Structures are given as C-alpha cells and as structure tokens.
GROMACS .gro file of C-alpha atoms in nm:
model
  277
    1MET     CA    1   0.000   0.000   0.000
    2ILE     CA    2   0.282   0.239   0.092
    3GLU     CA    3   0.467   0.153  -0.228
    4GLU     CA    4   0.155   0.229  -0.432
    5LYS     CA    5   0.135   0.577  -0.278
    6TYR     CA    6   0.495   0.649  -0.373
    7ARG     CA    7   0.440   0.518  -0.725
    8GLY     CA    8   0.118   0.714  -0.765
    9ARG     CA    9   0.282   1.040  -0.663
   10TYR     CA   10   0.572   0.980  -0.899
   11GLU     CA   11   0.345   0.897  -1.192
   12ASN     CA   12   0.150   1.217  -1.121
   13LEU     CA   13   0.469   1.417  -1.175
   14LYS     CA   14   0.472   1.301  -1.541
   15VAL     CA   15   0.851   1.303  -1.561
   16ALA     CA   16   0.865   1.059  -1.853
   17GLU     CA   17   0.624   1.273  -2.053
   18ALA     CA   18   0.829   1.586  -1.987
   19LEU     CA   19   1.151   1.416  -2.103
   20SER     CA   20   1.004   1.377  -2.451
   21LYS     CA   21   0.943   1.753  -2.487
   22ASN     CA   22   1.237   1.966  -2.590
   23HIS     CA   23   1.153   2.265  -2.370
   24LEU     CA   24   1.089   2.051  -2.061
   25TYR     CA   25   1.374   1.802  -2.102
   26PRO     CA   26   1.633   2.003  -1.902
   27LEU     CA   27   1.384   2.067  -1.621
   28ALA     CA   28   1.286   1.699  -1.606
   29CYS     CA   29   1.651   1.587  -1.597
   30ASN     CA   30   1.725   1.835  -1.321
   31GLU     CA   31   1.424   1.715  -1.125
   32LEU     CA   32   1.534   1.353  -1.162
   33SER     CA   33   1.879   1.450  -1.039
   34SER     CA   34   1.730   1.623  -0.736
   35ILE     CA   35   1.501   1.329  -0.662
   36ILE     CA   36   1.801   1.094  -0.671
   37ASP     CA   37   2.022   1.320  -0.459
   38LEU     CA   38   1.766   1.401  -0.193
   39GLY     CA   39   1.534   1.101  -0.173
   40TYR     CA   40   1.655   0.793  -0.361
   41SER     CA   41   1.777   0.605  -0.053
   42GLN     CA   42   1.435   0.646   0.110
   43PHE     CA   43   1.226   0.517  -0.180
   44PRO     CA   44   1.085   0.163  -0.206
   45LYS     CA   45   1.225  -0.079  -0.462
   46ASP     CA   46   0.954  -0.040  -0.726
   47LEU     CA   47   0.981   0.340  -0.726
   48LYS     CA   48   1.357   0.310  -0.771
   49ALA     CA   49   1.283   0.098  -1.077
   50PHE     CA   50   1.064   0.376  -1.223
   51ILE     CA   51   1.337   0.632  -1.160
   52PHE     CA   52   1.598   0.407  -1.322
   53ARG     CA   53   1.373   0.363  -1.626
   54ASP     CA   54   1.332   0.738  -1.664
   55CYS     CA   55   1.706   0.798  -1.631
   56LEU     CA   56   1.769   0.556  -1.917
   57SER     CA   57   1.500   0.733  -2.121
   58ALA     CA   58   1.661   1.069  -2.048
   59PHE     CA   59   1.996   0.953  -2.183
   60ARG     CA   60   1.844   0.785  -2.489
   61LEU     CA   61   1.651   1.101  -2.577
   62LEU     CA   62   1.949   1.335  -2.538
   63PRO     CA   63   2.060   1.323  -2.906
   64GLU     CA   64   1.714   1.446  -3.009
   65MET     CA   65   1.733   1.753  -2.784
   66ASN     CA   66   2.065   1.900  -2.900
   67THR     CA   67   2.069   2.213  -2.681
   68SER     CA   68   2.331   2.329  -2.431
   69ALA     CA   69   2.070   2.326  -2.155
   70ALA     CA   70   1.982   1.963  -2.232
   71VAL     CA   71   2.347   1.855  -2.234
   72SER     CA   72   2.418   2.032  -1.904
   73ALA     CA   73   2.113   1.874  -1.743
   74ALA     CA   74   2.208   1.525  -1.868
   75ASN     CA   75   2.562   1.572  -1.734
   76LEU     CA   76   2.419   1.666  -1.396
   77LEU     CA   77   2.188   1.364  -1.399
   78VAL     CA   78   2.466   1.116  -1.471
   79LYS     CA   79   2.662   1.252  -1.173
   80SER     CA   80   2.364   1.183  -0.948
   81VAL     CA   81   2.332   0.835  -1.097
   82GLU     CA   82   2.699   0.764  -1.027
   83SER     CA   83   2.666   0.870  -0.665
   84ALA     CA   84   2.343   0.687  -0.575
   85PHE     CA   85   2.267   0.389  -0.799
   86PRO     CA   86   2.385   0.036  -0.720
   87LYS     CA   87   2.675  -0.087  -0.934
   88GLN     CA   88   2.482  -0.280  -1.199
   89LYS     CA   89   2.223  -0.009  -1.265
   90LYS     CA   90   2.489   0.260  -1.252
   91ASN     CA   91   2.698   0.084  -1.516
   92LEU     CA   92   2.398   0.035  -1.746
   93ALA     CA   93   2.301   0.401  -1.714
   94ILE     CA   94   2.656   0.522  -1.780
   95VAL     CA   95   2.675   0.308  -2.096
   96GLU     CA   96   2.350   0.466  -2.220
   97PHE     CA   97   2.484   0.813  -2.142
   98LYS     CA   98   2.812   0.757  -2.327
   99GLN     CA   99   2.630   0.617  -2.629
  100ALA     CA  100   2.398   0.918  -2.626
  101LYS     CA  101   2.693   1.160  -2.618
  102VAL     CA  102   2.850   0.986  -2.921
  103ALA     CA  103   2.517   0.996  -3.110
  104LEU     CA  104   2.471   1.362  -3.017
  105LYS     CA  105   2.817   1.451  -3.144
  106ARG     CA  106   2.753   1.277  -3.476
  107ARG     CA  107   2.411   1.435  -3.512
  108THR     CA  108   2.544   1.783  -3.436
  109LYS     CA  109   2.824   1.745  -3.688
  110SER     CA  110   2.582   1.625  -3.956
  111HIS     CA  111   2.346   1.913  -3.877
  112HIS     CA  112   2.618   2.174  -3.921
  113GLU     CA  113   2.741   2.017  -4.246
  114HIS     CA  114   2.412   1.970  -4.427
  115ILE     CA  115   2.153   2.212  -4.285
  116ASP     CA  116   2.153   2.586  -4.341
  117MET     CA  117   1.979   2.804  -4.082
  118PRO     CA  118   1.682   2.975  -4.251
  119SER     CA  119   1.686   3.352  -4.230
  120LEU     CA  120   1.363   3.501  -4.101
  121PRO     CA  121   1.273   3.870  -4.068
  122GLN     CA  122   1.333   4.009  -3.720
  123ASP     CA  123   0.966   4.090  -3.663
  124ILE     CA  124   0.874   3.725  -3.736
  125LEU     CA  125   1.144   3.600  -3.498
  126VAL     CA  126   1.028   3.836  -3.224
  127HIS     CA  127   0.670   3.713  -3.261
  128ILE     CA  128   0.783   3.350  -3.237
  129PHE     CA  129   1.002   3.424  -2.935
  130SER     CA  130   0.711   3.597  -2.760
  131LEU     CA  131   0.557   3.250  -2.721
  132LEU     CA  132   0.857   3.112  -2.530
  133ASP     CA  133   0.929   3.093  -2.159
  134VAL     CA  134   1.242   3.245  -2.007
  135SER     CA  135   1.457   2.933  -2.029
  136SER     CA  136   1.372   2.870  -2.395
  137LEU     CA  137   1.426   3.235  -2.481
  138LEU     CA  138   1.773   3.232  -2.328
  139SER     CA  139   1.858   2.909  -2.508
  140SER     CA  140   1.741   3.058  -2.838
  141SER     CA  141   1.977   3.352  -2.791
  142GLN     CA  142   2.271   3.115  -2.847
  143VAL     CA  143   2.159   2.971  -3.181
  144SER     CA  144   2.283   3.250  -3.408
  145ARG     CA  145   2.362   3.620  -3.418
  146SER     CA  146   2.024   3.711  -3.568
  147TRP     CA  147   1.839   3.505  -3.305
  148ASN     CA  148   2.045   3.667  -3.032
  149GLN     CA  149   1.951   4.012  -3.158
  150ALA     CA  150   1.583   3.917  -3.178
  151THR     CA  151   1.582   3.780  -2.820
  152CYS     CA  152   1.709   4.117  -2.697
  153GLU     CA  153   1.393   4.292  -2.818
  154GLY     CA  154   1.263   4.501  -2.530
  155SER     CA  155   0.898   4.408  -2.577
  156LEU     CA  156   0.978   4.041  -2.503
  157TRP     CA  157   1.142   4.121  -2.171
  158ARG     CA  158   0.881   4.380  -2.078
  159SER     CA  159   0.611   4.112  -2.110
  160LEU     CA  160   0.818   3.865  -1.906
  161PHE     CA  161   0.889   4.129  -1.643
  162TYR     CA  162   0.520   4.203  -1.592
  163LEU     CA  163   0.437   3.833  -1.591
  164HIS     CA  164   0.694   3.735  -1.329
  165PHE     CA  165   0.757   4.044  -1.117
  166SER     CA  166   0.478   4.301  -1.148
  167HIS     CA  167   0.312   4.163  -0.833
  168LYS     CA  168   0.638   4.188  -0.636
  169VAL     CA  169   0.804   4.511  -0.736
  170LEU     CA  170   0.716   4.865  -0.836
  171ILE     CA  171   0.945   4.993  -1.107
  172HIS     CA  172   0.980   5.351  -1.217
  173ILE     CA  173   0.889   5.341  -1.585
  174HIS     CA  174   1.091   5.582  -1.794
  175PHE     CA  175   1.166   5.631  -2.160
  176GLY     CA  176   1.438   5.404  -2.292
  177ILE     CA  177   1.431   5.154  -2.005
  178ASP     CA  178   1.629   4.836  -2.076
  179TRP     CA  179   1.365   4.572  -2.001
  180ARG     CA  180   1.606   4.286  -2.048
  181GLU     CA  181   1.841   4.432  -1.789
  182ALA     CA  182   1.547   4.512  -1.559
  183PHE     CA  183   1.430   4.151  -1.577
  184LYS     CA  184   1.781   4.022  -1.513
  185ASN     CA  185   1.821   4.246  -1.207
  186GLU     CA  186   1.490   4.137  -1.053
  187TYR     CA  187   1.566   3.774  -1.137
  188ILE     CA  188   1.885   3.795  -0.933
  189LEU     CA  189   1.758   4.029  -0.660
  190TYR     CA  190   1.439   3.852  -0.560
  191ASN     CA  191   1.567   3.496  -0.569
  192SER     CA  192   1.225   3.396  -0.694
  193SER     CA  193   1.426   3.246  -0.978
  194LYS     CA  194   1.470   2.939  -0.757
  195MET     CA  195   1.101   2.874  -0.809
  196LEU     CA  196   1.073   3.004  -1.165
  197ARG     CA  197   1.349   2.778  -1.289
  198SER     CA  198   1.203   2.459  -1.139
  199GLY     CA  199   0.918   2.462  -1.388
  200ARG     CA  200   0.683   2.331  -1.119
  201GLY     CA  201   0.375   2.469  -0.954
  202TYR     CA  202   0.082   2.349  -0.746
  203CYS     CA  203  -0.265   2.392  -0.895
  204SER     CA  204  -0.537   2.405  -0.632
  205PHE     CA  205  -0.810   2.353  -0.892
  206CYS     CA  206  -0.691   2.007  -0.999
  207ASP     CA  207  -0.497   1.946  -0.677
  208SER     CA  208  -0.185   1.853  -0.871
  209VAL     CA  209   0.184   1.930  -0.903
  210VAL     CA  210   0.220   2.035  -1.266
  211TRP     CA  211   0.469   2.165  -1.520
  212HIS     CA  212   0.346   2.520  -1.545
  213GLU     CA  213   0.294   2.709  -1.869
  214ASN     CA  214   0.389   3.073  -1.809
  215LEU     CA  215   0.303   3.029  -1.440
  216THR     CA  216  -0.042   2.881  -1.509
  217CYS     CA  217  -0.176   2.525  -1.509
  218PRO     CA  218  -0.143   2.351  -1.848
  219LYS     CA  219  -0.503   2.225  -1.816
  220LYS     CA  220  -0.743   2.455  -1.998
  221GLN     CA  221  -1.026   2.407  -1.750
  222CYS     CA  222  -0.802   2.514  -1.462
  223ARG     CA  223  -0.691   2.828  -1.647
  224LEU     CA  224  -1.055   2.917  -1.710
  225LYS     CA  225  -1.142   2.869  -1.343
  226SER     CA  226  -0.843   3.065  -1.216
  227GLY     CA  227  -0.867   3.350  -1.462
  228LYS     CA  228  -0.502   3.275  -1.546
  229LYS     CA  229  -0.399   3.356  -1.190
  230PRO     CA  230  -0.038   3.237  -1.131
  231LEU     CA  231   0.014   2.901  -0.962
  232ASP     CA  232   0.184   2.851  -0.628
  233LEU     CA  233   0.537   2.785  -0.753
  234MET     CA  234   0.747   2.510  -0.601
  235LEU     CA  235   1.112   2.468  -0.511
  236THR     CA  236   1.303   2.156  -0.610
  237HIS     CA  237   1.314   2.003  -0.266
  238GLN     CA  238   0.939   2.063  -0.226
  239VAL     CA  239   0.880   1.828  -0.519
  240VAL     CA  240   1.096   1.568  -0.344
  241ASN     CA  241   0.902   1.625  -0.022
  242TYR     CA  242   0.581   1.569  -0.216
  243LEU     CA  243   0.715   1.233  -0.332
  244LEU     CA  244   0.818   1.140   0.022
  245GLY     CA  245   0.490   1.264   0.169
  246THR     CA  246   0.675   1.499   0.405
  247THR     CA  247   0.700   1.872   0.467
  248SER     CA  248   0.996   2.094   0.545
  249SER     CA  249   1.004   2.372   0.801
  250SER     CA  250   1.316   2.533   0.652
  251ASP     CA  251   1.226   2.596   0.291
  252GLU     CA  252   1.427   2.916   0.278
  253SER     CA  253   1.735   2.797   0.466
  254ASP     CA  254   2.079   2.834   0.316
  255SER     CA  255   2.161   2.473   0.399
  256GLU     CA  256   1.875   2.338   0.190
  257ASP     CA  257   1.956   2.573  -0.091
  258GLU     CA  258   2.309   2.438  -0.088
  259ALA     CA  259   2.176   2.083  -0.078
  260VAL     CA  260   2.000   2.120  -0.410
  261ARG     CA  261   2.327   2.261  -0.550
  262GLY     CA  262   2.159   2.523  -0.764
  263LEU     CA  263   2.019   2.252  -0.986
  264TRP     CA  264   1.773   2.484  -1.154
  265ALA     CA  265   2.020   2.755  -1.254
  266TYR     CA  266   2.041   2.810  -1.627
  267PRO     CA  267   2.365   2.660  -1.763
  268THR     CA  268   2.632   2.921  -1.845
  269LEU     CA  269   2.400   3.198  -1.732
  270SER     CA  270   2.666   3.467  -1.762
  271PHE     CA  271   2.713   3.377  -2.130
  272LYS     CA  272   2.346   3.375  -2.202
  273TRP     CA  273   2.296   3.722  -2.068
  274ARG     CA  274   2.565   3.855  -2.300
  275VAL     CA  275   2.443   4.053  -2.598
  276ALA     CA  276   2.605   3.985  -2.932
  277SER     CA  277   2.803   4.281  -3.047
   0.00000   0.00000   0.00000
C-alpha cells in the first residue's frame, strides 16, 4: 500500500512525458537529479525501478534535444546516478549516457554540415520568441547572431517582467528603459528564480503538481477557473518532499539551498545574458 502511494505520486509528476518535450527536457533531468540526490535512498524498490527507467529514457533522448541546456542537465543527472545507484544499474546508465553523447556529437556534426539556418525577418522572430518561456528564450539567444539580436527585443522582456515580477516590485517606468536588464536584475535580486526555474507549480483547482505554462496550469479548465492567476510555484526540494509525503520547516534555509546545488540555474547563465556585439 505504501509503495503504491509512492508510485502514484511519482506517476503524477509526469517526468517521462516531460523528457520527450524539448523545452521541458532540461527541467525533467534536473528534477530527476534532485530526486536521486535528496530522496533515492528512502524510496521503495519499485519506485527506484521507475526512476531508473526514466534515467535511461533521459539519456536515450538526449541526441534528439541538441541544446546546451539539455546537455548540461544530462551531465548533472549522470553525476547523481553515479553517486546513488547500485553498481549494476549505474553501469547500465553510464553506458546509455556515453552512447547518447556519441550519437549527439555525430548528429550535431551532420546538422552543421548539411543544414543551413533559414533567415527570417526580425519581426517574425520576435513574434515566435514571444511564445517562449524564459529558459527557452535564453537558449534561443545562443543559436545564431540574428536570433540573439531578436531575443534582446525590449517588448519580449517587458512582457516577461510584468508576468513574473509586477506583483512583487514597483518599477519607475521611464523612456528608454532596458527591459532585459530590468528583468535580469529582478531575477537575481528577488531569488524567486529558484522557483521560476524549477518549472513546477501546485494547482489548487486540480490538486496537482504540474509543469506550469507561463506560471499557469497547463489544463485549460483550470486556467478558465483561475482566470489565469499564477500558480503557487514550487522549489526543487518541495517536489521531493511531495514524493516522500513529508514537509519541510526550513524551505528558505541556506543549507537546503546548498543541498539542491543550484540545480535549476540556467547553464552558463553569464554567457546567455551577453548581448552579441
């Protein structure tokens, strides 16, 4: 009965489903890594089997993702696997990871040799990028010079600023404000990034832990009921606590923040904030 509760909670997280989606793959890998680091030793045998299965899936899917965020997340996941899995499972997972890295290298080389990046007008790129979340927008900035320039468009960052921070901060609006820089400053200052970068939120309407879509529940009926009101965002260790069926009284402590090792930080953040000259 206890094992079924663990398994049910894990299945509700829909980790396997997230791994198959390019924009969620890094978040799902990071969550798996956190689950392994913080809770693996406490889980029953059958739940460990589910986690092992999803780790193998994560490595097998890596060549299809082909982004720096995906590679960084997979590297982090394999480190967690090495530290926690028993020898046989660890060896199997490492073999899958190494094979995935070889396949990714070949695929990347073939892509660069045979595929030319289509050139789209800046206004079209900006419209497309307006549909992305922060993580995807930052990843897109590394694809090419023209994409980098389009991702620096002020209207994109103004919309993201109001979405994420308008309820927390009053900003003096003035002509020529750099919205990208304003977003970056609030991202760092308020530390709410720890929740934003987890990709998780709790929806009270469906009573579920979900992968949020621009801070709202992905289920249409919940968005209609809430009036698109933002979800209660979750930290990494809170997802692990959900799996364990426990609560923590020190969610904001430095020790717990260190324990999760900044798993949700964007890879090479300093590079991604750099504007192409």
